Amino acid sequence: MERRREKGLTQAQLAERLNITDRAVSKWETGKSLPDSSIMLELCGILDITVDQLLHGGREDGASGPAASPPRKTAGPRLPRRGEGRWWLAVLFSGGLLAGLLACFICDTALSGGLGWSLVAALSAGYGWAVLLPPAVLKRGGAAGSLLALSALTVPYLYGLSRLLGVGAVFTVGTAMTVVSLLFLWAGYAVFKRRGWNAVSLGLACLLLAGLTASVNGTLYLLGTTPPPDAWNGISILLLLLAAAVCFTWKRREDGAPGGG
């Protein structure tokens, strides 16, 4: 808290530079929690202190002012790298998925004398593995990894699935839905990445979901796969808009509360 104030930073400004919430900064300064090791070096660089100073809660002996330079890589305890220690989760996840696929191949071959439905299972398992592996392994950046996998692999997956099933609509309709959905997913990710988890972010997410619902309904109607949107579609959009209004109102109440800053 002392170093943050000397730097002329508010809790919100420090949180923004670290891509976290100001509530997390408040918990550090009140002793309710500690900074995550993955952002500790970055935090020390912003406050111009060493890792030792941060961990011991005070300046080093003989230091009368802020440190002259950010901590060197050799100073302080060794910090775990991103995703380190979670390799076992990737192995367990991949091994379980592979074992399930082998069981599918064996059952399919034994029952039908060849590979049929098990190819659909294999294609879907590979797609799911690529999408779910990043958040399972990475402590930070997992959501972005999943979105990148979705963006790169969903259309090829739909094409392969349509060929295996012999249903062309799986690819045409699915691709249209993918393009619309990915636009809103990336927009939602950008909101939470920029603002963190708070009432405003949840309100913006509700607005995005309302827009996504309207876009999906409209796209399906234009493709001729569904009838015109009805009252039930409008109710779902209205509920999302009401939820967004509640979130924004809640934020204003927090800002107006005594000591809210």
Short mmCIF file of C-alpha atoms in Angstrom, two decimals:
data_model
loop_
_atom_site.label_atom_id
_atom_site.label_comp_id
_atom_site.label_asym_id
_atom_site.label_seq_id
_atom_site.Cartn_x
_atom_site.Cartn_y
_atom_site.Cartn_z
CA MET A 1 0.00 0.00 0.00
CA GLU A 2 2.84 2.37 0.89
CA ARG A 3 4.68 1.84 -2.39
CA ARG A 4 1.47 2.06 -4.43
CA ARG A 5 0.63 5.42 -2.89
CA GLU A 6 4.18 6.70 -3.42
CA LYS A 7 3.80 5.81 -7.08
CA GLY A 8 0.55 7.78 -7.23
CA LEU A 9 -1.50 4.74 -8.18
CA THR A 10 -5.00 3.82 -7.03
CA GLN A 11 -5.97 0.23 -6.39
CA ALA A 12 -7.95 0.23 -9.61
CA GLN A 13 -5.01 1.59 -11.64
CA LEU A 14 -2.62 -1.01 -10.23
CA ALA A 15 -5.15 -3.76 -10.87
CA GLU A 16 -5.62 -2.59 -14.46
CA ARG A 17 -1.88 -2.79 -15.15
CA LEU A 18 -1.80 -6.34 -13.77
CA ASN A 19 -5.03 -7.42 -15.54
CA ILE A 20 -6.70 -8.33 -12.25
CA THR A 21 -9.53 -6.86 -10.16
CA ASP A 22 -9.09 -4.03 -7.66
CA ARG A 23 -10.70 -6.32 -5.08
CA ALA A 24 -7.63 -8.57 -5.31
CA VAL A 25 -5.33 -5.61 -4.62
CA SER A 26 -7.46 -4.65 -1.63
CA LYS A 27 -7.14 -8.18 -0.23
CA TRP A 28 -3.34 -8.03 -0.57
CA GLU A 29 -3.13 -4.76 1.31
CA THR A 30 -5.42 -5.96 4.12
CA GLY A 31 -3.54 -9.23 4.48
CA LYS A 32 -6.41 -11.45 3.36
CA SER A 33 -4.50 -12.98 0.44
CA LEU A 34 -1.14 -12.93 -1.35
CA PRO A 35 -0.24 -12.05 -4.95
CA ASP A 36 -0.09 -15.01 -7.32
CA SER A 37 3.48 -16.05 -8.08
CA SER A 38 2.87 -15.67 -11.81
CA ILE A 39 2.44 -11.89 -11.50
CA MET A 40 4.81 -11.25 -8.59
CA LEU A 41 7.76 -10.11 -10.72
CA GLU A 42 5.54 -7.80 -12.74
CA LEU A 43 4.12 -6.33 -9.51
CA CYS A 44 7.62 -5.74 -8.15
CA GLY A 45 8.61 -4.00 -11.38
CA ILE A 46 5.64 -1.63 -11.16
CA LEU A 47 6.34 -0.77 -7.51
CA ASP A 48 10.16 -0.64 -7.96
CA ILE A 49 10.88 -3.11 -5.18
CA THR A 50 12.54 -6.51 -4.95
CA VAL A 51 10.79 -9.81 -4.40
CA ASP A 52 12.39 -10.01 -0.93
CA GLN A 53 10.93 -6.63 -0.02
CA LEU A 54 7.52 -7.72 -1.23
CA LEU A 55 7.58 -11.03 0.64
CA HIS A 56 8.94 -9.56 3.89
CA GLY A 57 6.67 -6.52 3.81
CA GLY A 58 9.37 -3.87 4.20
CA ARG A 59 12.35 -2.18 2.62
CA GLU A 60 15.78 -3.73 2.83
CA ASP A 61 18.21 -2.63 5.55
CA GLY A 62 19.86 0.67 4.71
CA ALA A 63 17.36 1.61 2.03
CA SER A 64 15.79 4.98 2.61
CA GLY A 65 13.82 5.21 -0.60
CA PRO A 66 12.41 3.14 -3.40
CA ALA A 67 14.63 0.68 -5.21
CA ALA A 68 16.53 2.15 -8.13
CA SER A 69 15.69 -0.61 -10.58
CA PRO A 70 13.36 -3.61 -10.98
CA PRO A 71 14.53 -6.89 -9.45
CA ARG A 72 16.92 -9.02 -11.45
CA LYS A 73 16.03 -12.52 -12.49
CA THR A 74 18.59 -13.95 -10.08
CA ALA A 75 17.20 -12.12 -7.03
CA GLY A 76 14.66 -13.67 -4.69
CA PRO A 77 13.19 -17.16 -4.61
CA ARG A 78 12.61 -19.11 -7.79
CA LEU A 79 9.09 -18.57 -9.10
CA PRO A 80 7.21 -21.37 -10.87
CA ARG A 81 6.74 -20.92 -14.58
CA ARG A 82 3.33 -20.64 -16.13
CA GLY A 83 1.63 -24.03 -16.21
CA GLU A 84 4.52 -25.71 -14.33
CA GLY A 85 3.39 -28.51 -12.07
CA ARG A 86 0.22 -29.22 -14.06
CA TRP A 87 1.75 -31.43 -16.73
CA TRP A 88 0.29 -34.43 -14.93
CA LEU A 89 -3.20 -33.07 -15.61
CA ALA A 90 -2.48 -32.97 -19.34
CA VAL A 91 -1.18 -36.56 -19.25
CA LEU A 92 -4.19 -37.76 -17.25
CA PHE A 93 -6.65 -35.95 -19.51
CA SER A 94 -5.01 -37.16 -22.72
CA GLY A 95 -4.58 -40.72 -21.45
CA GLY A 96 -8.20 -41.01 -20.35
CA LEU A 97 -9.41 -39.69 -23.68
CA LEU A 98 -7.17 -42.10 -25.60
CA ALA A 99 -8.33 -45.05 -23.51
CA GLY A 100 -11.95 -44.13 -24.25
CA LEU A 101 -11.23 -43.94 -27.99
CA LEU A 102 -9.54 -47.34 -27.99
CA ALA A 103 -12.62 -48.80 -26.29
CA CYS A 104 -14.83 -47.22 -28.98
CA PHE A 105 -12.70 -48.66 -31.80
CA ILE A 106 -12.76 -52.13 -30.25
CA CYS A 107 -16.53 -52.10 -29.69
CA ASP A 108 -17.25 -50.70 -33.16
CA THR A 109 -15.06 -53.29 -34.85
CA ALA A 110 -16.50 -56.14 -32.81
CA LEU A 111 -20.14 -55.15 -33.44
CA SER A 112 -20.04 -53.97 -37.06
CA GLY A 113 -16.84 -55.52 -38.42
CA GLY A 114 -15.29 -52.12 -39.20
CA LEU A 115 -15.01 -48.51 -38.17
CA GLY A 116 -18.21 -46.47 -38.39
CA TRP A 117 -19.60 -44.43 -35.51
CA SER A 118 -16.25 -44.66 -33.73
CA LEU A 119 -14.77 -42.30 -36.35
CA VAL A 120 -17.28 -39.65 -35.26
CA ALA A 121 -16.22 -40.26 -31.67
CA ALA A 122 -12.54 -39.95 -32.62
CA LEU A 123 -13.08 -36.69 -34.53
CA SER A 124 -15.12 -35.20 -31.68
CA ALA A 125 -12.61 -36.36 -29.06
CA GLY A 126 -9.72 -34.76 -30.94
CA TYR A 127 -11.65 -31.51 -31.25
CA GLY A 128 -12.60 -31.56 -27.58
CA TRP A 129 -9.02 -32.36 -26.56
CA ALA A 130 -7.66 -29.33 -28.44
CA VAL A 131 -10.30 -27.00 -26.97
CA LEU A 132 -10.21 -28.22 -23.35
CA LEU A 133 -6.48 -28.83 -22.93
CA PRO A 134 -5.38 -25.15 -22.55
CA PRO A 135 -7.61 -24.30 -19.54
CA ALA A 136 -6.84 -27.69 -17.97
CA VAL A 137 -3.08 -27.13 -18.12
CA LEU A 138 -2.43 -23.38 -18.09
CA LYS A 139 -3.06 -21.34 -14.97
CA ARG A 140 -3.16 -18.16 -17.03
CA GLY A 141 -4.02 -17.84 -20.70
CA GLY A 142 -6.17 -20.98 -20.80
CA ALA A 143 -9.27 -19.12 -21.95
CA ALA A 144 -7.40 -17.48 -24.82
CA GLY A 145 -5.97 -20.86 -25.83
CA SER A 146 -9.43 -22.39 -25.92
CA LEU A 147 -10.79 -19.54 -28.01
CA LEU A 148 -7.91 -19.84 -30.46
CA ALA A 149 -8.56 -23.59 -30.77
CA LEU A 150 -12.27 -22.96 -31.30
CA SER A 151 -11.54 -20.34 -33.96
CA ALA A 152 -9.08 -22.53 -35.85
CA LEU A 153 -10.67 -25.98 -35.55
CA THR A 154 -14.46 -25.61 -35.41
CA VAL A 155 -15.06 -25.18 -39.14
CA PRO A 156 -12.75 -28.11 -40.12
CA TYR A 157 -14.43 -30.20 -37.42
CA LEU A 158 -17.88 -29.41 -38.81
CA TYR A 159 -16.73 -30.28 -42.32
CA GLY A 160 -15.38 -33.63 -41.20
CA LEU A 161 -18.51 -34.33 -39.18
CA SER A 162 -20.77 -33.53 -42.13
CA ARG A 163 -18.79 -35.92 -44.34
CA LEU A 164 -18.93 -38.74 -41.78
CA LEU A 165 -22.67 -38.26 -41.17
CA GLY A 166 -23.54 -37.50 -44.79
CA VAL A 167 -25.51 -34.40 -43.75
CA GLY A 168 -24.41 -31.25 -45.56
CA ALA A 169 -26.46 -28.95 -43.30
CA VAL A 170 -24.13 -29.78 -40.42
CA PHE A 171 -21.37 -27.86 -42.21
CA THR A 172 -23.37 -25.01 -43.77
CA VAL A 173 -25.55 -24.17 -40.78
CA GLY A 174 -22.83 -24.97 -38.27
CA THR A 175 -20.32 -22.69 -40.00
CA ALA A 176 -22.74 -19.77 -39.96
CA MET A 177 -23.40 -20.32 -36.24
CA THR A 178 -19.67 -20.62 -35.58
CA VAL A 179 -18.85 -17.28 -37.20
CA VAL A 180 -21.59 -15.48 -35.27
CA SER A 181 -20.76 -17.16 -31.95
CA LEU A 182 -17.00 -16.59 -32.18
CA LEU A 183 -17.48 -12.87 -32.72
CA PHE A 184 -19.41 -12.59 -29.48
CA LEU A 185 -17.11 -14.97 -27.59
CA TRP A 186 -14.04 -12.92 -28.48
CA ALA A 187 -15.88 -9.74 -27.56
CA GLY A 188 -16.79 -11.23 -24.17
CA TYR A 189 -13.22 -12.36 -23.60
CA ALA A 190 -11.95 -8.86 -24.39
CA VAL A 191 -14.38 -7.36 -21.87
CA PHE A 192 -13.28 -9.59 -18.99
CA LYS A 193 -9.62 -9.31 -19.97
CA ARG A 194 -9.81 -5.54 -19.98
CA ARG A 195 -12.08 -4.91 -17.01
CA GLY A 196 -11.73 -8.05 -14.89
CA TRP A 197 -14.56 -9.80 -13.07
CA ASN A 198 -16.93 -7.15 -11.77
CA ALA A 199 -20.52 -5.96 -12.08
CA VAL A 200 -19.86 -3.90 -15.22
CA SER A 201 -18.21 -6.85 -16.97
CA LEU A 202 -21.15 -9.10 -16.11
CA GLY A 203 -23.54 -6.45 -17.41
CA LEU A 204 -21.64 -6.16 -20.68
CA ALA A 205 -21.59 -9.97 -20.95
CA CYS A 206 -25.38 -10.04 -20.59
CA LEU A 207 -25.67 -7.46 -23.37
CA LEU A 208 -23.42 -9.58 -25.56
CA LEU A 209 -25.51 -12.68 -24.82
CA ALA A 210 -28.65 -10.78 -25.77
CA GLY A 211 -27.01 -9.76 -29.04
CA LEU A 212 -25.81 -13.31 -29.63
CA THR A 213 -29.30 -14.73 -29.07
CA ALA A 214 -30.83 -12.26 -31.50
CA SER A 215 -28.10 -12.90 -34.09
CA VAL A 216 -28.44 -16.68 -33.87
CA ASN A 217 -32.21 -16.56 -34.20
CA GLY A 218 -31.98 -14.19 -37.14
CA THR A 219 -29.28 -16.23 -38.90
CA LEU A 220 -31.21 -19.49 -38.52
CA TYR A 221 -34.32 -17.82 -39.92
CA LEU A 222 -32.42 -16.41 -42.90
CA LEU A 223 -30.97 -19.87 -43.60
CA GLY A 224 -34.48 -21.28 -43.65
CA THR A 225 -33.90 -23.76 -40.83
CA THR A 226 -36.28 -22.23 -38.28
CA PRO A 227 -39.55 -20.26 -38.34
CA PRO A 228 -39.53 -16.50 -37.67
CA PRO A 229 -38.50 -15.53 -34.12
CA ASP A 230 -41.49 -15.60 -31.77
CA ALA A 231 -42.38 -14.17 -28.39
CA TRP A 232 -40.29 -16.75 -26.52
CA ASN A 233 -37.17 -15.55 -28.31
CA GLY A 234 -38.02 -12.00 -27.35
CA ILE A 235 -38.52 -12.99 -23.70
CA SER A 236 -35.06 -14.53 -23.46
CA ILE A 237 -33.49 -11.39 -24.90
CA LEU A 238 -35.54 -9.21 -22.54
CA LEU A 239 -34.38 -11.24 -19.52
CA LEU A 240 -30.75 -10.78 -20.54
CA LEU A 241 -31.27 -7.04 -20.93
CA LEU A 242 -32.87 -6.89 -17.48
CA ALA A 243 -29.92 -8.80 -16.02
CA ALA A 244 -27.54 -6.29 -17.62
CA ALA A 245 -29.51 -3.41 -16.11
CA VAL A 246 -29.30 -5.02 -12.66
CA CYS A 247 -25.53 -5.39 -12.99
CA PHE A 248 -25.04 -1.77 -14.02
CA THR A 249 -27.32 -0.56 -11.21
CA TRP A 250 -25.38 -2.67 -8.71
CA LYS A 251 -22.13 -1.08 -9.87
CA ARG A 252 -23.52 2.43 -9.42
CA ARG A 253 -24.63 1.57 -5.89
CA GLU A 254 -21.15 0.28 -5.05
CA ASP A 255 -19.58 3.48 -6.41
CA GLY A 256 -21.96 5.60 -4.39
CA ALA A 257 -21.50 3.66 -1.12
CA PRO A 258 -19.48 5.35 1.67
CA GLY A 259 -15.85 4.24 1.51
CA GLY A 260 -16.45 2.40 -1.77
CA GLY A 261 -13.26 3.81 -3.26
#
